[in-house]
Coordinates of C-alpha atoms (C1' of nucleotides) in Angstrom, one line a residue:
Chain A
X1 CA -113.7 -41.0 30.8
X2 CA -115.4 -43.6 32.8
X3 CA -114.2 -47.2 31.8
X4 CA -117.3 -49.1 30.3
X5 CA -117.2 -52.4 29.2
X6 CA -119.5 -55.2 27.8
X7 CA -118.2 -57.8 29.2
X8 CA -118.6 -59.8 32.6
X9 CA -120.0 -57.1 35.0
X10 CA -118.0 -56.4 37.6
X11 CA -118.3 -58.2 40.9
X12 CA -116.7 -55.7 43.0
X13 CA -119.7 -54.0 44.5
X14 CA -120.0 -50.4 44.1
X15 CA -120.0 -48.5 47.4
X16 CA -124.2 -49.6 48.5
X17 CA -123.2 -53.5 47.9
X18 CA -125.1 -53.9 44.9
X19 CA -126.9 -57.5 44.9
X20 CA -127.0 -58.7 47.8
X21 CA -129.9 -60.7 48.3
X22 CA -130.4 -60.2 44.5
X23 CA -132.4 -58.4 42.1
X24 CA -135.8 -57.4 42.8
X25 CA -138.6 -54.6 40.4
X26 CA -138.2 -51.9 43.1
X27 CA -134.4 -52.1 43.6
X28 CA -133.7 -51.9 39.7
X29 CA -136.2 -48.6 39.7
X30 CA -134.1 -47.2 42.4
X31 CA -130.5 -47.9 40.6
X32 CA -132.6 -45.9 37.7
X33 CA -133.5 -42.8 39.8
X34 CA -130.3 -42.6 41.0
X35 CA -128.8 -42.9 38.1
X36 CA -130.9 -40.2 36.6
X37 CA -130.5 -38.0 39.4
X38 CA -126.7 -38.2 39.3
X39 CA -125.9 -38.1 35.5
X40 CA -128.7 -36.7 33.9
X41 CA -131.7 -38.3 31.9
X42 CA -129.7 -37.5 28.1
X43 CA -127.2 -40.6 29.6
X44 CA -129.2 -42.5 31.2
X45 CA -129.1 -46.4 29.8
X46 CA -130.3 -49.7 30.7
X47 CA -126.9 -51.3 30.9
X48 CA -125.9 -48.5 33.1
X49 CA -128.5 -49.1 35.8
X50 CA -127.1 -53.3 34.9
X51 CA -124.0 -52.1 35.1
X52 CA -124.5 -50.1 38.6
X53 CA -126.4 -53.5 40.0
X54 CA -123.6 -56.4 39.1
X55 CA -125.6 -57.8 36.4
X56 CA -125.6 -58.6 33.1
X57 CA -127.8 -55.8 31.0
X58 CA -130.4 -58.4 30.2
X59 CA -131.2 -59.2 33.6
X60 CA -132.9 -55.7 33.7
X61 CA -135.5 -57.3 31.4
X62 CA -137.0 -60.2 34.1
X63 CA -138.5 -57.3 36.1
X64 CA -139.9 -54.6 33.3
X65 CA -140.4 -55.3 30.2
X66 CA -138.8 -52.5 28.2
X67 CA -136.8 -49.3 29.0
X68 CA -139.9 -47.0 29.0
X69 CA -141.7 -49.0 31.6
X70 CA -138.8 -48.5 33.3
X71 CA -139.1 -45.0 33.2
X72 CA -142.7 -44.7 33.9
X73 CA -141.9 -46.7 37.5
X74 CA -139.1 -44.1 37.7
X75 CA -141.4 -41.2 37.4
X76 CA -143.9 -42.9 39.6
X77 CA -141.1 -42.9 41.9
X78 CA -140.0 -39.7 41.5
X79 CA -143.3 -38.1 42.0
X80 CA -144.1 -40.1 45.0
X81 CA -147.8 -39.4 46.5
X82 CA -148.8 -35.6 45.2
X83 CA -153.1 -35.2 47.1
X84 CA -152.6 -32.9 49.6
X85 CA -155.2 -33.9 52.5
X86 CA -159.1 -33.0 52.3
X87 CA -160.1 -29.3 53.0
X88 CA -163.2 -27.7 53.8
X89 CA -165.0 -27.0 50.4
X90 CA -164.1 -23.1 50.5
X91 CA -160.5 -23.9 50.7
X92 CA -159.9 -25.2 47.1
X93 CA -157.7 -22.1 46.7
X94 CA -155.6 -23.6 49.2
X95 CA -155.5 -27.2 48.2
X96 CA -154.7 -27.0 44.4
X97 CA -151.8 -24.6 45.6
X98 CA -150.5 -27.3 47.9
X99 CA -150.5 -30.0 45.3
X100 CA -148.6 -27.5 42.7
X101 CA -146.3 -26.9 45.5
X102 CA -145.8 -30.5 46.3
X103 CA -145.5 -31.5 42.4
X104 CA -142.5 -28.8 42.3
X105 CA -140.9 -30.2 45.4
X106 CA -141.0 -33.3 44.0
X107 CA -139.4 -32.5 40.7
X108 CA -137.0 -30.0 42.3
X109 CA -135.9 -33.4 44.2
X110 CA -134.7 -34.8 40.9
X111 CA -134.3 -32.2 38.6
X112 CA -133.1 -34.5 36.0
X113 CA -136.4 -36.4 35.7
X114 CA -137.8 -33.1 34.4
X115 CA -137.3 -33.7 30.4
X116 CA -139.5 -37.2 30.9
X117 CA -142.5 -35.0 32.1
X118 CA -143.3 -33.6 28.7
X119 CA -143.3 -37.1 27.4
X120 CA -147.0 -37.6 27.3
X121 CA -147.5 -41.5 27.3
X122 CA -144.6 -41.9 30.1
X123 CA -146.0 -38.8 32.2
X124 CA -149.3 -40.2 32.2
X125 CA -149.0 -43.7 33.0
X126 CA -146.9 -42.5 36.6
X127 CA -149.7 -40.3 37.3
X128 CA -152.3 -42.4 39.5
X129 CA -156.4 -42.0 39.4
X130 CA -156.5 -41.0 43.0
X131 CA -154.8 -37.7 42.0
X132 CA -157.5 -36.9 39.1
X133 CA -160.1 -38.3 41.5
X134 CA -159.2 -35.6 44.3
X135 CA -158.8 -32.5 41.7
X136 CA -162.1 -33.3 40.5
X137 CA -164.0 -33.7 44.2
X138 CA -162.4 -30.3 44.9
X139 CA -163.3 -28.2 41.8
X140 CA -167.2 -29.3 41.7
X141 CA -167.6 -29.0 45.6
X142 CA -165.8 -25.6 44.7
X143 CA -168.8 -24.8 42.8
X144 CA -167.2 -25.2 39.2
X145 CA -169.8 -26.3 36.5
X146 CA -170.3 -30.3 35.4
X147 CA -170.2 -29.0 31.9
X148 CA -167.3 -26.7 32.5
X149 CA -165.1 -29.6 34.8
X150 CA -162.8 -30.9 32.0
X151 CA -161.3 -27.5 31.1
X152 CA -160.8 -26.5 34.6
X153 CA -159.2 -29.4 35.2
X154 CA -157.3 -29.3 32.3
X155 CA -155.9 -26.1 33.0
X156 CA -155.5 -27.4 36.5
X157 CA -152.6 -30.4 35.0
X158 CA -151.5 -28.1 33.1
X159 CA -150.6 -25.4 35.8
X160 CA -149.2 -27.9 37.6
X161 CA -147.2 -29.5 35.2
X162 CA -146.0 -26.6 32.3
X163 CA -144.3 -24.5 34.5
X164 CA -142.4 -27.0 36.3
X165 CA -140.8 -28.6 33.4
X166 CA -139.9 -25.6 32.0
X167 CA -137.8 -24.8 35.0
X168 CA -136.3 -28.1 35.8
X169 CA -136.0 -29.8 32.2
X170 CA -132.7 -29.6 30.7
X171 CA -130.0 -29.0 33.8
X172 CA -128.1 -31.7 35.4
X173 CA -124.9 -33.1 34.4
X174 CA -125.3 -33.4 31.2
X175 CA -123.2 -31.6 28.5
X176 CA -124.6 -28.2 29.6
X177 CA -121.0 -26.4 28.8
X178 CA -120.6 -26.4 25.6
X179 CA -125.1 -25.0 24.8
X180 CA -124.0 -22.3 28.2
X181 CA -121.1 -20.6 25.9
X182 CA -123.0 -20.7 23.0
X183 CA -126.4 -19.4 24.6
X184 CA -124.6 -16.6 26.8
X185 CA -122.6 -15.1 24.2
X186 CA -126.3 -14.8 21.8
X187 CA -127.3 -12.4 24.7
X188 CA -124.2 -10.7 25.7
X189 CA -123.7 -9.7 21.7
X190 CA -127.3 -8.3 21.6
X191 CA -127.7 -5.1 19.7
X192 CA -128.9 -2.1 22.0
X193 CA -130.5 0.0 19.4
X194 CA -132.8 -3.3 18.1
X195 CA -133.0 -4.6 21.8
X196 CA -133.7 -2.2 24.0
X197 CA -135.6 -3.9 26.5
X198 CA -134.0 -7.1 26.3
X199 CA -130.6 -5.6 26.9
X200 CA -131.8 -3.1 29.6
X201 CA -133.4 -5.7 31.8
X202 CA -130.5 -7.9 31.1
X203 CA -129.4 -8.0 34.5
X204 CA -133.0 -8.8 36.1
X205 CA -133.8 -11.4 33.4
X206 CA -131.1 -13.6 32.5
X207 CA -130.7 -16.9 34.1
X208 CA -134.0 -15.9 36.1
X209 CA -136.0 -15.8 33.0
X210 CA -137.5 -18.7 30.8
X211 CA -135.8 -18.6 27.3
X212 CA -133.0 -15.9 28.4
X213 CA -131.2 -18.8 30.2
X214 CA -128.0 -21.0 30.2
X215 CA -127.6 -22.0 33.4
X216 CA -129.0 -24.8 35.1
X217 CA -129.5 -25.3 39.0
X218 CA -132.5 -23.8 41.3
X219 CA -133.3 -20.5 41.3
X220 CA -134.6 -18.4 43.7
X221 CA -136.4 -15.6 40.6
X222 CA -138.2 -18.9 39.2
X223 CA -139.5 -19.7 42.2
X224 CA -141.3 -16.8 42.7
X225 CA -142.5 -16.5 39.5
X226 CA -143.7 -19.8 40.0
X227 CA -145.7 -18.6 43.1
X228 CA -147.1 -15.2 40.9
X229 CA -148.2 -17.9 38.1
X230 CA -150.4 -19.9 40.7
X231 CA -151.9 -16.9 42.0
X232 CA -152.4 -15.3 38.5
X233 CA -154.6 -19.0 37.6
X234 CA -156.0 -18.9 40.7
X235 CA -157.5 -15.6 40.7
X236 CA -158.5 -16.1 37.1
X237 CA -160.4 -19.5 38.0
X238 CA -162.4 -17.8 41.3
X239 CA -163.4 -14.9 38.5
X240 CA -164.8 -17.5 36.7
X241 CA -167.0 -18.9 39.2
X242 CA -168.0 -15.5 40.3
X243 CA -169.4 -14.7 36.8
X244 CA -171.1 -18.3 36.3
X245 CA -173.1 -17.7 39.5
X246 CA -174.0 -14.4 38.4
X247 CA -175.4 -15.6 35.4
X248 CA -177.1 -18.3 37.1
X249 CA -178.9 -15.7 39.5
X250 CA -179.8 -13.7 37.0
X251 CA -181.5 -16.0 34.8
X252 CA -183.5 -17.5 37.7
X253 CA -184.9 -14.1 38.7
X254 CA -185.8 -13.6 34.9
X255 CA -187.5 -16.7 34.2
X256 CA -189.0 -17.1 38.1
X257 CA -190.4 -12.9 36.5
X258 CA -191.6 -14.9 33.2
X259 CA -193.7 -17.4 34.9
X260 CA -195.6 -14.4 36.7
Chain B
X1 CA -139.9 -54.1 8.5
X2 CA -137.6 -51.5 6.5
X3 CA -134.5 -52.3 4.9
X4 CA -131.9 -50.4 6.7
X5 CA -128.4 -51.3 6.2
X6 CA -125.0 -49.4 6.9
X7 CA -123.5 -49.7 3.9
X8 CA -123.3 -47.6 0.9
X9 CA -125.6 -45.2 0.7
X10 CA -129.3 -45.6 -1.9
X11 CA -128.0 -44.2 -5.0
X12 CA -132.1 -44.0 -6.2
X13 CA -133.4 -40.6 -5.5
X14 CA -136.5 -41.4 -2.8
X15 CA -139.5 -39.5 -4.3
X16 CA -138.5 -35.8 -3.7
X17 CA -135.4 -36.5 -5.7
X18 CA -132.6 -36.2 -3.0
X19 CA -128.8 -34.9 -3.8
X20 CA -130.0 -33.2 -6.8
X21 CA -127.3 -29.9 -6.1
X22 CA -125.9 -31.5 -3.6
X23 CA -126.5 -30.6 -0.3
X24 CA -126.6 -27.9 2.5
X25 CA -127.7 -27.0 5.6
X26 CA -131.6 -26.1 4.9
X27 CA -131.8 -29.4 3.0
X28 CA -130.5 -31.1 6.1
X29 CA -132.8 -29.3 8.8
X30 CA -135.9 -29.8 6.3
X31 CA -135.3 -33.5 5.7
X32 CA -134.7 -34.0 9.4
X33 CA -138.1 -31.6 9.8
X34 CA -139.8 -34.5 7.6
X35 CA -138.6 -37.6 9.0
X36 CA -139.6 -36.3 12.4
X37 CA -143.2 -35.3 11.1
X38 CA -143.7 -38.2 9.3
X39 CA -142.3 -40.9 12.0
X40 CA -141.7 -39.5 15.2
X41 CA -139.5 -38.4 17.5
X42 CA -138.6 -41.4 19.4
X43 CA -137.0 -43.3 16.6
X44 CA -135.6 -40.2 14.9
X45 CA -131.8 -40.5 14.1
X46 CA -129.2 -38.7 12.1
X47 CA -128.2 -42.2 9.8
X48 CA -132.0 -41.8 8.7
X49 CA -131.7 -38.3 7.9
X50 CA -128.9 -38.9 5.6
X51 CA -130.1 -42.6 4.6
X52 CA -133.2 -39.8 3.2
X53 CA -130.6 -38.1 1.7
X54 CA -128.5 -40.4 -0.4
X55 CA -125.3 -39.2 1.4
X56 CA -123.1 -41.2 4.6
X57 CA -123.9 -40.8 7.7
X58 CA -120.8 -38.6 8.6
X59 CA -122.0 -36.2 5.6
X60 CA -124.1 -34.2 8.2
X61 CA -121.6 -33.1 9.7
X62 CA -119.9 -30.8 7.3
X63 CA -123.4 -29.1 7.7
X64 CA -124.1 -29.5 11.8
X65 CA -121.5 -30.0 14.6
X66 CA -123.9 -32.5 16.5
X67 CA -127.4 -34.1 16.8
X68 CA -128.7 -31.5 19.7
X69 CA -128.1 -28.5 16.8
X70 CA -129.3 -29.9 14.1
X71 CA -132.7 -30.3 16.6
X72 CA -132.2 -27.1 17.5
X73 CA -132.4 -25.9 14.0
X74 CA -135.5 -28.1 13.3
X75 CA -137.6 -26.8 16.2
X76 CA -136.5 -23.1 14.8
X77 CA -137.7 -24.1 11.4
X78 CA -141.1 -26.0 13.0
X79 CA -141.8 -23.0 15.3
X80 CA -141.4 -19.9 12.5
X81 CA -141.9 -16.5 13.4
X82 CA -143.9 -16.2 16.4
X83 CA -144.3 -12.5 16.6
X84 CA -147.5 -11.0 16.1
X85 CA -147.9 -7.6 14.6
X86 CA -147.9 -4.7 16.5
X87 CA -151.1 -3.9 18.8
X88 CA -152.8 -0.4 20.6
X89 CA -151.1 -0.8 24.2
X90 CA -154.7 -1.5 25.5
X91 CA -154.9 -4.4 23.3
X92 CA -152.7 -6.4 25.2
X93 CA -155.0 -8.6 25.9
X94 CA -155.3 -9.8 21.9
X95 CA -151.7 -9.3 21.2
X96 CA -150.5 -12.4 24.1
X97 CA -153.8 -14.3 22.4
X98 CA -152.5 -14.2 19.2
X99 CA -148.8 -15.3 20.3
X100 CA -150.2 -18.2 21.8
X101 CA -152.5 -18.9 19.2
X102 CA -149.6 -19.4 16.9
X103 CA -147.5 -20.7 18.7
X104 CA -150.0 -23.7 19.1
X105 CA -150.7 -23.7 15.5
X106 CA -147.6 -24.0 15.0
X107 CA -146.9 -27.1 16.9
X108 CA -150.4 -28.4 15.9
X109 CA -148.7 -28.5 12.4
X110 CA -145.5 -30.7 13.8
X111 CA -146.8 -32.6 16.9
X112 CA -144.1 -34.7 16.9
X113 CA -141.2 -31.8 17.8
X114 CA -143.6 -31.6 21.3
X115 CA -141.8 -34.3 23.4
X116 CA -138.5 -31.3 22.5
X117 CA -140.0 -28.5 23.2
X118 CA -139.5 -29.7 26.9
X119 CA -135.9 -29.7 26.9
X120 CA -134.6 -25.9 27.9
X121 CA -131.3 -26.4 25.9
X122 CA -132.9 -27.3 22.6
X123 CA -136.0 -25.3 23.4
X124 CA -134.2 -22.1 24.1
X125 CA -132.1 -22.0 21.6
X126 CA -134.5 -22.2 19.5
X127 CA -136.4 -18.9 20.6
X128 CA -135.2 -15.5 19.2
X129 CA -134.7 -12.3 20.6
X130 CA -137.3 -10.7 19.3
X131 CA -139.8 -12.9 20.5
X132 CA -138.7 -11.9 24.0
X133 CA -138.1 -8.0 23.0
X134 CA -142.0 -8.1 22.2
X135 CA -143.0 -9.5 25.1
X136 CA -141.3 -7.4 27.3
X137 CA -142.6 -4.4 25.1
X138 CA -146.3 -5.3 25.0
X139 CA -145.9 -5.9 29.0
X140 CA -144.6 -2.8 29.7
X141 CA -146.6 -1.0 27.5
X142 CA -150.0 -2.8 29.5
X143 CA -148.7 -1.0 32.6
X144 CA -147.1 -3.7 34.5
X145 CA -144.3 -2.6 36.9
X146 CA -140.9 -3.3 35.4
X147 CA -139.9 -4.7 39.2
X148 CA -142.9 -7.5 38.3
X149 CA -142.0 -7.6 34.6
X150 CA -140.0 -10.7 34.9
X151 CA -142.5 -12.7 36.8
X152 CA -145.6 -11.6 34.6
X153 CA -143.1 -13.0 31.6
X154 CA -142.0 -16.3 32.7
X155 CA -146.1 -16.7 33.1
X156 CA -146.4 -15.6 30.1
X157 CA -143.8 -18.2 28.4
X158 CA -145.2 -20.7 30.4
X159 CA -148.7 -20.6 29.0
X160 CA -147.5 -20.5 25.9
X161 CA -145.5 -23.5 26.6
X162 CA -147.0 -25.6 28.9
X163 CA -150.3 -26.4 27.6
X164 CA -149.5 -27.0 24.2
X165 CA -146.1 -29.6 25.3
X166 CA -148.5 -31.3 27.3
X167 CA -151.2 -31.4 24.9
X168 CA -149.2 -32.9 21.7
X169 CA -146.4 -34.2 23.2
X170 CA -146.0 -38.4 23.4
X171 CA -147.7 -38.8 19.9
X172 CA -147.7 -39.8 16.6
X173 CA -146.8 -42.6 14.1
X174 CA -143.7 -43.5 17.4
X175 CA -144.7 -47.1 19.4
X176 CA -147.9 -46.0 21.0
X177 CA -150.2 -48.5 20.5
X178 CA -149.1 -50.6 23.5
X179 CA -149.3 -48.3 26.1
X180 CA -152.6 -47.7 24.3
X181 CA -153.9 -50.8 25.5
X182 CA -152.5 -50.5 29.0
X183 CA -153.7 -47.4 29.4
X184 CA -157.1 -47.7 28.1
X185 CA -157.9 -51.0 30.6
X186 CA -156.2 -49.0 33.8
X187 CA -159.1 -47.0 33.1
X188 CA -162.0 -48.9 32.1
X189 CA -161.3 -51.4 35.3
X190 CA -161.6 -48.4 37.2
X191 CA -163.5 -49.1 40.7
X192 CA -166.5 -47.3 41.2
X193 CA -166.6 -46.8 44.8
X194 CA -162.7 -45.7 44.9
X195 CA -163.0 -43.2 41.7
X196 CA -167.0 -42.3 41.8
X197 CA -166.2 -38.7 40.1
X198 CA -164.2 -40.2 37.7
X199 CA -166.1 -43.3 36.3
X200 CA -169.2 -40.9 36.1
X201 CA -167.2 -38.5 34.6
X202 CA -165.2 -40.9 31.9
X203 CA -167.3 -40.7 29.2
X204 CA -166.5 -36.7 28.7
X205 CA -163.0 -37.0 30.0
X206 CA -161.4 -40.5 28.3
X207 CA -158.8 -38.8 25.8
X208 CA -159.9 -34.9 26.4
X209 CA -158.6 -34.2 29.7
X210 CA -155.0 -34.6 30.4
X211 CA -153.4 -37.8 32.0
X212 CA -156.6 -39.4 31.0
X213 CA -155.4 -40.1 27.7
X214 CA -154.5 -42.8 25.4
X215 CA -155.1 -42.0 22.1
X216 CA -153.2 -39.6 20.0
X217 CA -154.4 -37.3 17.7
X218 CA -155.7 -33.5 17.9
X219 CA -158.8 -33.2 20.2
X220 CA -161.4 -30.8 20.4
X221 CA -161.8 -30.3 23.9
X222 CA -158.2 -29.6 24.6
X223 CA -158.2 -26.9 22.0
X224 CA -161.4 -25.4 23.8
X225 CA -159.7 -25.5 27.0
X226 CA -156.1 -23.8 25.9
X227 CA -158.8 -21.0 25.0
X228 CA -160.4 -21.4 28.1
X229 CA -157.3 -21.4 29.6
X230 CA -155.9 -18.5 28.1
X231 CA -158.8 -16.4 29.7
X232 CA -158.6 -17.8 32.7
X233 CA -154.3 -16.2 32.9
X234 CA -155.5 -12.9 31.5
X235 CA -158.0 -12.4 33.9
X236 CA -156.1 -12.7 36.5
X237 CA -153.3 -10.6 34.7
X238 CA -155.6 -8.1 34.7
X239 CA -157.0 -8.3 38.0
X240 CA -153.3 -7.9 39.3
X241 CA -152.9 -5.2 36.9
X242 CA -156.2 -2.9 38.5
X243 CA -155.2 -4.0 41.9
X244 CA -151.9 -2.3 41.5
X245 CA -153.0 0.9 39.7
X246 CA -155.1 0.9 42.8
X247 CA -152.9 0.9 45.3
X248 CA -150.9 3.2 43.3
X249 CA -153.4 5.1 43.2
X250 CA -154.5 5.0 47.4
X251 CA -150.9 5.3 48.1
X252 CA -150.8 8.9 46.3
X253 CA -153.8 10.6 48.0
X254 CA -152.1 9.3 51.3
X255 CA -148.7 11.1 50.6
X256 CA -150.4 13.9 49.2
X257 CA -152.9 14.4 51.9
X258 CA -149.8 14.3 54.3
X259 CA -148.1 16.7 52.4
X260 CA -151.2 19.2 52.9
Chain C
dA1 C1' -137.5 -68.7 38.9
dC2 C1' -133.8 -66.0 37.9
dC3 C1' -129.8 -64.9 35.5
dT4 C1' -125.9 -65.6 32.0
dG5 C1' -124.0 -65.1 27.4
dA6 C1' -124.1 -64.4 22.7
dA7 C1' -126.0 -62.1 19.1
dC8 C1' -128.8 -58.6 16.2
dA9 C1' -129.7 -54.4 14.5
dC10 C1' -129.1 -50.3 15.5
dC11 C1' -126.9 -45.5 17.4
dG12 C1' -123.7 -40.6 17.4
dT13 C1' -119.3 -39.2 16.4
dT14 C1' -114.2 -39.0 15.1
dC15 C1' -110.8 -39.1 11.8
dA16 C1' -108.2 -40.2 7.8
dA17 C1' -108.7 -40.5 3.0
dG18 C1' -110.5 -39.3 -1.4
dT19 C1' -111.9 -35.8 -5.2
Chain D
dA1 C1' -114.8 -27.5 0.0
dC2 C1' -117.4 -31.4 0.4
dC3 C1' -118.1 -36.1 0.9
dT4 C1' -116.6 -41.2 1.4
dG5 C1' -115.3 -45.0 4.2
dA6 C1' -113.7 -47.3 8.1
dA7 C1' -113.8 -47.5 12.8
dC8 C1' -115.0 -46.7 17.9
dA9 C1' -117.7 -47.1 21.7
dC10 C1' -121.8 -47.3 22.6
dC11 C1' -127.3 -48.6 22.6
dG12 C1' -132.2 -51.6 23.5
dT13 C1' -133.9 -56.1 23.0
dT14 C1' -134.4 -61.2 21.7
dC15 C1' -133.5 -65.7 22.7
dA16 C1' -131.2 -69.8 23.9
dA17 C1' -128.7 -71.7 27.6
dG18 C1' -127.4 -72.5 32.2
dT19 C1' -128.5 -73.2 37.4

DNA sequence: ACCTGAACACCGTTCAAGT
DNA sequence: ACCTGAACACCGTTCAAGT
């Protein structure tokens, strides 16, 4: 048990000499991160990150205006700058994988941020224009349709976004103990006869598996799936543009055979 | 403003007539299940759920051990059986359609338990066997190698997920409307020069395409592109699915044209 | 302008006590 | 067995006051 109190903060400084030249918006946001990234996002407080600066827990409130604008600068933070540079037009396979890959670099950075990410309003806000701007310069000069744009590109944030909290969301320092017993002893007592696959692929699946897990930290299996994933979305998106230019060809050679 | 107040509990039975045979786990989890629906996650709390009730606070907990399994319980309840019936191996393809399509009906039905599906602990727990049994079978039984099994599932967990936390998560009756505002001017001050693809493109992207969002509420574009989206991952399922029958298939009239 | 200090209205959870 | 009742150690946020 740490010793927490709500009285005078303490004027010791805490190992990086909290307050020197005082306060300022960016180094409250970095007390946050940090925070988050050492004890987990399910602890994280506003008097904690006061606490870890020397101040008094209102103080917190001259530079943002509430805890979740807070958390949006965190994220912001956290994410850091996710458009990969411009590439030749051809190349969109290539550039949407290097943005999913630097999205999950980032997150795998801070793990603990991951829970935040499925928190719409929060997720959104940290996201910048720039980043929607580029996805949508690379899918139309990939060829994708005007009319068909949004849902590409929703199925683009999405790709990016769904696996990765799934992966990270959940770990940290939490209180995982107690939910690990609980959720490795529901698999280890699984019936054979109604289970079979489940229980044979036991040893290939569990902790590398989505659902069949109770362990946090990285993991090599996820990763690759991760990797699969992209490729299965990517090769399902180029299909796409294959058939819509198809179509396209064939109805100009049957209306250009109307007209004669 | 709502009259909350820690002492005794309201003795008047709220509408549904609370406490009439006392209480008991299902009560709890369905009451908590209502409060959630009905007001949001953000300000959800266990004194509300027995405040609903007619019972103290620390009556809960002769029915749940803590806050994270009584959420646990509610997303169970919220998600419901998932499973679809039994298909024709070929039919894989509608057999993963289905078990995403409820799975999204069944969080179009509670948007508010989105911002938890998120969180691995609570969102694993929640998930049963079976679903994962069925999976595995239906994969298996589609022809994919059991040594790619586990990649081809966490994709498939992930489309169910992802899209669908992304799409409903951050909503209802919570605190929304003033990030609302915030949002909605980040957007409409929007440079032209700087974002050209994306203030032409506003008018069919502003709350239908992800990130560029600040009203809640379901959305028909976003349900169009979680079909679109799910055609997009099954294509390239498939594709990966042909490409290794084929070299299956090359790889046996090498060996046996050596053995000849 | 920037922070203190007190206060308000909440939390989840523990534990002894009642019936 | 099931719930009350008090208590503990927290929260985010508002607002007046200090410097």
């Amino acid at each position: 048990m740490e010793e927490k109190n709500d009285a005078a903060p303490e004027k010791k400084r805490r190992g990086r000499s909290a307050r020197d030249q005082g306060l300022s918006r960016e180094r409250v946001v970095e007390a946050a991160l940090a925070l988050i990234d050492a004890k987990g996002y399910a602890s994280f407080s506003l008097r904690d990150v006061a606490r870890e600066l020397g101040v008094y827990p209102t103080a917190i409130y001259w530079y943002v205006t509430s805890r979740d604008e807070l958390l949006v600068e965190v994220i912001t933070r956290a994410l850091g700058d996710l458009v990969p540079l411009p590439l030749p037009a051809k190349r969109w396979r290539d550039w949407l994988k290097e943005l999913f890959h630097r999205y999950r670099s980032a997150v795998e950075r801070h793990p603990n941020v991951a829970p935040l990410l499925g928190s719409q309003i929060i997720s959104n806000a940290s996201m910048n224009p720039a980043m929607v701007e580029a996805v949508l310069r690379t899918l139309l000069a990939a060829g994708f349709k005007p009319e068909e744009l949004i849902h590409v590109y929703n199925t683009v944030i999405t790709v990016m976004v769904g696996f990765v909290t799934l992966e990270f969301a959940g770990h940290g320092a939490d209180q995982r103990d107690e939910w690990e017993q609980t959720l490795r002893m529901r698999y280890e007592e699984l019936d054979h006869d109604a289970f079979p696959l489940l229980t044979a692929n036991m040893p290939r699946m569990s902790n590398q598996a989505f659902i069949v897990r109770w362990k946090g930290g990285t993991n090599r299996a996820l990763k690759q799936s991760f990797d699969r994933y992209i490729d299965v979305v990517l090769d399902g998106l180029q299909r796409q543009l294959v058939a819509d230019a198809e179509t396209e060809k064939r109805s100009r050679i049957e209306s250009s055979g109307r007209s004669h």
